[in-house]
Amino acid sequence: MTGWTWEYDGYEPADERLRESLCALGNGYAATRGALPECAADDVHYPGTYAAGCYNRLTSDLAGRRVENEDMVNLPNWLPLRFRPTGPQWPTGADWLTPDTAEVLDHRMVLHLDSGLLERLTRYGLGDGRALRVRQLRIVHMADPHLAALRTEFTAEGFTGELEVEAALDGGVTNAGVARYRDLDGRHLIHVDTGTAAPDTVWLRCRTRTSDIRIGMAARLTALAPVSDRHEPPRAVQRLTLPLTAGRTVTVDKTVALHTSRDPAISDPLRAAVDRVGAAPGFDELLDSHLRAWDQLWRRAELDVPGEAGRILRLHLFHVLQTLSPHTADLDVGVPARGLNGEAYRGHVFWDELFVLPYLNLHFPEVSRALLRYRHRRLDQACSAASALGRRGALYPWQSGSEGREETQALHLNPRSGRWLPDHSRLQRHVGSAVAYNVWQYCEASGDAEFRHTKGAEMLLQIARFWADSALYDDRLGRHRIRGVMGPDEYHDAYPDRPEPGLDDNTYTNVTAAWVLARALELLSTLPEPRRLELVERTGLDHAELQQWEDVSRTLHVPFHEGVISQFDGYGDLAELDWDGYRKHYGDIRRLDRILEAEGDTVNRYRASKQADVLMLGYLFSPAELRSLFDRLGYRLNEETWRRTVDHYLCRTSHGSTLSGLVHGWILARARRAEAWAYCQEALRGDIADLQGGTTGEGIHLGAMAGTLDLVQRGLTGLETRDGALWLDPVPLPELSSYGFVLRFHGHWGVRLRLERRQLEVTVPSSDRAPIDLRLPGRSVRLQPGETCWLPTEPGRGPVGPR
């Protein structure tokens, strides 16, 4: 890899799925995996194209039960373009050339991050010193989100003859990209029709089986040879024969348009696709406008980090921008946990937005607002879910899809044991606190008072109401308790001696619930009086209920054991695990839960965590805010207690999630700086090294990728957006002490921050906006537009500047 490219040399079938995920191209509307166009889906290759928010629901017979799942749909494959030499010098009916059927002399994939361009170069050996050189350039257009294009250049080496080329749109695809889902029905597309729109253009239309989303796709083939069409439903096929002369290059361009019935301002997806591909310019002009769009994105998200860390961060940023671009702002979609790069987690929306929106808020606030509107549109369903439990307020689902219903599967497969097991992860009700947190952070970073007073307030108040109504008063403790939940850890879903699932007083859940209640009360006190009256009338809030919120926010129970904060009530009674023994026996124990279940045991018996749980509090809240939260709850959280808590869970965590290294790196940057970098590196390498053992091939981990960007943006700088100011408290790591980035804050575009050893440089570009207030421990400075300021990061020294 170089600063702006990601390269793979040689053909390695075992690595193909990983490369396809990491080399996927997208534009926020749709994305296509980096599969080779001449290869069909099999155990090695998996071409997949996904449109944001395009889901379908199917029911399968599994383990004696009828199981319903909603999946992000694998759309018709627009990539197919295969080729083979033809004529008297070649065997009749010779195989199409693929890396699995022909000799591969050279093979290279190059992902150009600056331009959103995937370049592929392959030399196929044809025997007797002859070879065919294939070079392809692929884009998923960033300026026009409905277009994609593939340029293929063929060069004959050592022979003259003809090349048969077949291009297609393939509607016979299924969702089969995740092995453990293959017992489930994956046939989402029906009513596949094909046809011809022009001598060089074919089309395909279909619809999803239950959600009835109509899909239209059209492809135009351009070459210096006649193009014929031959429809082979469910494929729309085009063919041509190219004359090859040794040493000369011939080119075939394939331009594709995609529309669905979810798109705004269209009535017929097929007509829209045919019209769009017909009006599309040639490949060179498409590439020019695509490059300009990417240039603009990179300027808004400029990131200057040296060395290998900078190269990986740029890849992470590339994938964040491909999943959640400005085009996303026009869509009704959430944050798919695995991006648009694969089918893992069925394309569902979890709490991963908690790790994504803090980054977007300071670069693309319009995208953050759209993602929060996705949640607001489903507020009524969240209120219905709470009501079904006999609670007031809003209960957001742990997994979301097209609707507001809970999409968490009822069963999950343990690949080690082959057993299907009950899935209780829907008890992770802390997802509501994540939604509330993102509402608050977005409004603080953007200054969007309109959203804060309207949709944001409506969500925050209903989430607060749910937590207050979920808290039961315990006379013995003299405190409120929240029972029957799961925390972020995800390993523990029940007590070992109880038949029913759920845990009591998960600390993360209780503390974040207290935070939500406090913020809701704060928001109500600052709302314009007419708007406050509207909300009170619409929601039926009264003084007694608000007093209950105040009481619960100060009396929620936080358990402790052995001088540390307990993950949940009763955690201290669990057994210790033989960590060294399990590591020695199994090596990789990231998925300790699966190992223990396959042994007939359960992780519920042990002090073992998959990922940060209690320590997530140090990820969300600055040390000062976390102390303040515990003070509000009547607990004293000093530095020594927090240090012991960090130490306790650090050695009892298996890091079975890509988010784990990220959170621990963030925490240790302030708690134990010398050890932080190892965890930061794990977060950086999670997908490129496939540390979770084959999961990256099923789709990248978007939350971890965005989280590493935010680690640089907020974690190491101590950046907070509060009270209309930028608060900074840098903790530069020795391995990452000099870097810079730009951000957008309260209408200021391109605010530049640069950390250079012991000094922070801040530049505010010229504009007509109000000045920006900067706050560091013990210091503050106001910067006018057009000014630059140097701030020493050591406490006790005043600012140098502004200039």
Coordinates of C-alpha atoms in Angstrom, one line a residue, residues 40-365:
A40 CA -19.8 -16.1 -10.8
A41 CA -20.7 -16.5 -7.1
D42 CA -19.2 -19.7 -5.6
D43 CA -17.1 -20.7 -2.6
V44 CA -14.3 -18.4 -3.7
H45 CA -16.0 -15.4 -5.3
Y46 CA -19.1 -13.4 -4.2
P47 CA -20.2 -10.5 -6.3
G48 CA -22.8 -8.4 -4.5
T49 CA -24.5 -5.1 -5.1
Y50 CA -26.6 -3.5 -2.3
A51 CA -28.7 -0.3 -2.2
A52 CA -29.1 1.5 1.1
G53 CA -32.3 0.7 2.8
C54 CA -33.4 -2.0 0.3
Y55 CA -34.7 -4.9 2.5
N56 CA -36.9 -7.9 2.1
R57 CA -38.5 -10.2 4.6
L58 CA -38.6 -14.0 4.3
T59 CA -39.7 -16.9 6.5
S60 CA -37.6 -20.1 6.7
D61 CA -38.1 -23.5 8.4
L62 CA -35.2 -23.9 10.9
A63 CA -34.6 -26.2 13.8
G64 CA -38.3 -27.1 13.9
R65 CA -39.4 -23.5 13.9
R66 CA -40.7 -20.9 11.4
V67 CA -38.1 -18.2 11.5
E68 CA -38.6 -14.8 10.0
N69 CA -35.7 -12.6 8.9
E70 CA -35.4 -9.3 7.0
D71 CA -32.2 -8.9 4.9
M72 CA -30.6 -6.2 2.9
V73 CA -31.1 -7.6 -0.6
N74 CA -28.4 -8.7 -2.9
L75 CA -29.5 -6.9 -6.1
P76 CA -29.0 -8.1 -9.7
N77 CA -25.3 -8.4 -10.5
W78 CA -24.3 -5.7 -13.0
L79 CA -20.6 -6.8 -13.2
P80 CA -20.6 -9.9 -15.4
L81 CA -18.2 -9.5 -18.3
R82 CA -16.5 -12.7 -19.4
F83 CA -14.2 -13.5 -22.4
R84 CA -12.4 -16.2 -24.2
P85 CA -10.3 -16.5 -27.4
T86 CA -12.2 -17.9 -30.4
G87 CA -11.4 -19.0 -33.9
P88 CA -9.7 -21.9 -35.6
Q89 CA -6.6 -21.8 -33.4
W90 CA -8.5 -22.3 -30.2
P91 CA -10.5 -25.4 -29.1
T92 CA -14.3 -25.1 -29.9
G93 CA -16.2 -24.3 -26.8
A94 CA -13.1 -23.5 -24.7
D95 CA -13.7 -22.3 -21.2
W96 CA -14.3 -18.7 -20.4
L97 CA -11.1 -17.3 -18.9
T98 CA -11.1 -17.0 -15.1
P99 CA -8.3 -17.3 -12.5
D100 CA -9.8 -20.6 -11.5
T101 CA -9.8 -22.1 -15.1
A102 CA -6.8 -20.6 -16.8
E103 CA -3.1 -20.0 -16.0
V104 CA -2.6 -16.7 -14.2
L105 CA 0.8 -15.2 -15.1
D106 CA 0.2 -11.9 -13.2
H107 CA -2.6 -10.5 -11.2
R108 CA -3.0 -7.2 -9.3
M109 CA -5.8 -5.3 -7.7
V110 CA -5.3 -1.6 -7.0
L111 CA -7.8 0.4 -5.0
H112 CA -7.3 4.1 -5.7
L113 CA -8.6 5.9 -2.6
D114 CA -8.3 9.4 -3.9
S115 CA -10.4 8.7 -6.9
G116 CA -12.8 5.9 -5.8
L117 CA -11.4 3.8 -8.7
L118 CA -10.7 0.1 -8.7
E119 CA -8.0 -1.0 -11.1
R120 CA -7.4 -4.6 -12.0
L121 CA -4.6 -6.1 -14.1
T122 CA -4.4 -9.7 -15.0
R123 CA -2.3 -11.7 -17.6
Y124 CA -3.8 -15.0 -18.6
G125 CA -1.4 -17.5 -20.1
L126 CA -2.8 -19.2 -23.3
G127 CA 0.1 -21.6 -24.0
D128 CA 2.9 -21.5 -26.6
G129 CA 4.1 -18.1 -25.3
R130 CA 0.7 -16.5 -25.9
A131 CA -1.1 -14.4 -23.3
L132 CA -4.0 -12.1 -22.9
R133 CA -3.5 -8.9 -20.8
V134 CA -6.7 -7.6 -19.1
R135 CA -6.9 -4.2 -17.5
Q136 CA -10.1 -3.0 -15.9
L137 CA -11.2 0.3 -14.4
R138 CA -14.3 0.4 -12.3
I139 CA -16.3 3.2 -10.7
V140 CA -19.5 3.5 -8.7
H141 CA -20.2 7.1 -9.6
M142 CA -19.9 9.6 -6.7
A143 CA -21.5 12.5 -8.6
D144 CA -24.5 10.6 -10.0
P145 CA -25.4 7.9 -7.5
H146 CA -27.4 5.9 -9.9
L147 CA -24.5 5.2 -12.3
A148 CA -21.6 2.8 -12.4
A149 CA -19.1 2.0 -15.1
L150 CA -16.6 -0.7 -16.1
R151 CA -13.9 -0.2 -18.7
T152 CA -12.1 -3.3 -19.9
E153 CA -8.9 -3.2 -22.0
F154 CA -7.7 -6.3 -23.8
T155 CA -4.2 -6.7 -25.2
A156 CA -3.1 -9.8 -27.1
E157 CA 0.5 -10.8 -26.5
G158 CA 2.2 -13.1 -29.0
F159 CA -0.9 -13.8 -31.1
T160 CA -3.5 -12.3 -33.5
G161 CA -7.1 -13.5 -33.4
E162 CA -10.5 -12.9 -32.1
L163 CA -11.9 -12.6 -28.6
E164 CA -15.5 -13.5 -27.7
V165 CA -16.9 -11.1 -25.0
E166 CA -20.2 -11.6 -23.1
A167 CA -21.6 -9.0 -20.8
A168 CA -24.7 -9.5 -18.7
L169 CA -27.1 -8.2 -16.1
D170 CA -27.8 -11.2 -13.8
G171 CA -31.1 -11.4 -11.9
G172 CA -30.6 -14.9 -10.7
V173 CA -28.7 -13.9 -7.6
T174 CA -29.5 -14.9 -4.0
N175 CA -28.3 -13.8 -0.6
A176 CA -25.7 -16.5 0.0
G177 CA -22.7 -14.4 1.2
V178 CA -22.6 -15.6 4.8
A179 CA -22.1 -19.4 5.3
R180 CA -24.0 -19.6 8.6
Y181 CA -27.1 -18.1 7.0
R182 CA -27.3 -20.6 4.1
D183 CA -29.9 -22.7 5.8
L184 CA -32.2 -19.7 5.6
D185 CA -34.2 -18.7 2.5
G186 CA -32.1 -16.3 0.4
R187 CA -34.2 -16.0 -2.7
H188 CA -35.4 -12.4 -2.5
L189 CA -35.9 -11.5 -6.2
I190 CA -38.9 -12.5 -8.3
H191 CA -40.5 -11.6 -11.6
V192 CA -37.2 -11.1 -13.4
D193 CA -37.8 -9.8 -16.9
T194 CA -35.2 -8.7 -19.5
G195 CA -35.3 -6.7 -22.7
T196 CA -33.6 -4.5 -25.2
A197 CA -33.9 -0.7 -25.1
A198 CA -31.5 0.2 -28.0
P199 CA -29.0 -1.7 -30.2
D200 CA -26.3 -1.2 -27.5
T201 CA -28.5 -1.2 -24.4
V202 CA -30.3 -4.0 -22.5
W203 CA -32.4 -3.8 -19.3
L204 CA -33.5 -6.0 -16.4
R205 CA -36.4 -5.5 -14.0
C206 CA -37.5 -7.5 -11.0
R207 CA -39.0 -7.0 -7.6
T208 CA -38.5 -8.2 -4.0
R209 CA -40.8 -11.0 -2.9
T210 CA -42.5 -9.5 0.1
S211 CA -41.4 -5.8 0.4
D212 CA -42.4 -5.4 -3.3
I213 CA -39.5 -3.0 -4.1
R214 CA -39.3 -2.7 -7.9
I215 CA -35.8 -2.7 -9.3
G216 CA -34.8 -1.4 -12.7
M217 CA -31.3 -1.8 -14.2
A218 CA -30.0 -0.9 -17.7
A219 CA -26.6 -1.5 -19.3
R220 CA -25.0 0.1 -22.3
L221 CA -22.1 -1.6 -24.0
T222 CA -19.6 0.5 -26.1
A223 CA -16.9 -1.1 -28.3
L224 CA -15.5 -0.9 -31.8
A225 CA -17.5 -4.0 -32.8
P226 CA -21.1 -4.8 -33.3
V227 CA -23.1 -5.7 -30.2
S228 CA -25.8 -8.3 -30.2
D229 CA -28.2 -9.2 -27.5
R230 CA -29.4 -12.6 -26.4
H231 CA -31.7 -12.8 -23.4
E232 CA -31.3 -15.8 -21.2
P233 CA -33.7 -15.1 -18.3
P234 CA -32.9 -14.3 -15.6
R235 CA -29.9 -12.7 -17.5
A236 CA -29.9 -9.9 -20.0
V237 CA -26.9 -10.8 -22.2
Q238 CA -24.9 -8.8 -24.8
R239 CA -22.2 -10.3 -27.0
L240 CA -19.6 -9.1 -29.3
T241 CA -16.4 -10.4 -31.0
L242 CA -13.3 -8.3 -30.9
P243 CA -10.5 -8.5 -33.4
L244 CA -7.1 -8.7 -31.6
T245 CA -3.8 -7.8 -33.0
A246 CA -0.6 -8.6 -31.0
G247 CA 0.5 -5.6 -29.0
R248 CA -2.6 -3.5 -29.7
T249 CA -5.3 -2.7 -27.0
V250 CA -9.0 -2.8 -27.7
T251 CA -11.5 -1.4 -25.2
V252 CA -15.0 -2.3 -24.1
D253 CA -17.0 0.1 -21.8
K254 CA -20.0 -1.0 -19.8
T255 CA -22.2 1.7 -18.3
V256 CA -25.0 0.7 -15.9
A257 CA -27.9 2.6 -14.3
L258 CA -29.8 1.4 -11.2
H259 CA -33.1 2.7 -9.8
T260 CA -35.5 1.3 -7.3
S261 CA -39.1 2.2 -6.3
R262 CA -37.7 3.7 -3.1
D263 CA -36.0 6.5 -5.0
P264 CA -37.6 10.0 -4.8
A265 CA -39.0 11.8 -7.9
I266 CA -39.5 8.7 -10.1
S267 CA -42.5 6.6 -11.0
D268 CA -41.0 3.7 -12.9
P269 CA -37.6 2.4 -11.9
L270 CA -37.0 0.7 -15.2
R271 CA -37.9 3.8 -17.3
A272 CA -35.6 5.9 -15.0
A273 CA -32.7 3.4 -15.4
V274 CA -33.1 3.2 -19.2
D275 CA -33.3 7.0 -19.6
R276 CA -30.4 7.6 -17.3
V277 CA -28.0 5.2 -19.0
G278 CA -29.1 6.5 -22.4
A279 CA -28.2 10.1 -21.3
A280 CA -24.9 9.1 -19.6
P281 CA -21.7 10.4 -21.3
G282 CA -18.8 8.1 -22.2
F283 CA -16.4 6.6 -19.7
D284 CA -13.8 9.4 -19.8
E285 CA -16.4 12.1 -19.1
L286 CA -18.0 10.0 -16.3
L287 CA -14.6 9.5 -14.8
D288 CA -13.9 13.3 -14.8
S289 CA -17.1 14.2 -12.9
H290 CA -16.6 11.2 -10.5
L291 CA -13.1 12.5 -9.7
R292 CA -14.4 16.0 -9.0
A293 CA -16.9 14.6 -6.6
W294 CA -14.3 12.6 -4.7
D295 CA -12.0 15.7 -4.6
Q296 CA -14.7 17.6 -2.8
L297 CA -15.3 14.8 -0.3
W298 CA -11.6 14.6 0.5
R299 CA -11.4 18.3 1.1
R300 CA -14.3 18.2 3.6
A301 CA -12.8 15.2 5.4
E302 CA -9.1 16.1 5.1
L303 CA -7.0 13.9 7.4
D304 CA -3.2 14.1 7.7
V305 CA -1.8 11.3 9.8
P306 CA 1.7 10.1 9.1
G307 CA 2.9 6.5 8.5
E308 CA 1.1 3.2 8.4
A309 CA -1.7 4.5 10.7
G310 CA -2.4 7.3 8.3
R311 CA -2.7 4.9 5.4
I312 CA -5.1 2.6 7.2
L313 CA -7.2 5.6 8.5
R314 CA -7.5 6.8 4.9
L315 CA -8.9 3.4 3.9
H316 CA -11.3 3.5 6.8
L317 CA -12.4 7.0 5.8
F318 CA -12.9 5.9 2.2
H319 CA -15.3 3.2 3.3
V320 CA -17.2 5.5 5.6
L321 CA -17.7 8.0 2.8
Q322 CA -18.8 5.2 0.4
T323 CA -21.5 4.0 2.8
L324 CA -22.6 7.4 4.2
S325 CA -22.0 10.1 1.6
P326 CA -23.9 13.3 1.1
H327 CA -26.2 11.3 -1.2
T328 CA -27.3 9.5 2.0
A329 CA -28.9 12.7 3.2
D330 CA -31.7 12.2 0.7
L331 CA -32.5 8.7 1.9
D332 CA -34.5 7.0 4.6
V333 CA -31.7 4.8 5.9
G334 CA -29.8 4.1 9.1
V335 CA -26.2 3.0 9.6
P336 CA -25.7 -0.6 8.4
A337 CA -23.2 -2.1 10.8
R338 CA -21.3 -3.8 8.0
G339 CA -21.6 -1.0 5.5
L340 CA -22.9 -1.8 2.0
N341 CA -20.0 -4.3 1.6
G342 CA -21.6 -7.6 2.4
E343 CA -24.5 -9.5 4.0
A344 CA -23.3 -10.0 7.5
Y345 CA -25.8 -9.0 10.2
R346 CA -28.3 -9.0 7.3
G347 CA -27.5 -5.3 6.7
H348 CA -29.2 -4.4 9.9
V349 CA -28.9 -1.2 11.9
F350 CA -27.5 -1.6 15.4
W351 CA -26.1 0.8 17.9
D352 CA -23.0 1.2 15.7
E353 CA -24.2 4.7 14.8
L354 CA -22.9 5.6 18.3
F355 CA -19.4 5.1 16.8
V356 CA -20.1 6.7 13.5
L357 CA -22.2 9.9 14.0
P358 CA -19.6 11.6 16.3
Y359 CA -17.3 11.6 13.3
L360 CA -19.9 12.6 10.7
N361 CA -21.2 15.4 13.0
L362 CA -18.1 17.4 12.4
H363 CA -17.8 16.9 8.7
F364 CA -21.2 16.0 7.1
P365 CA -23.8 17.1 9.6

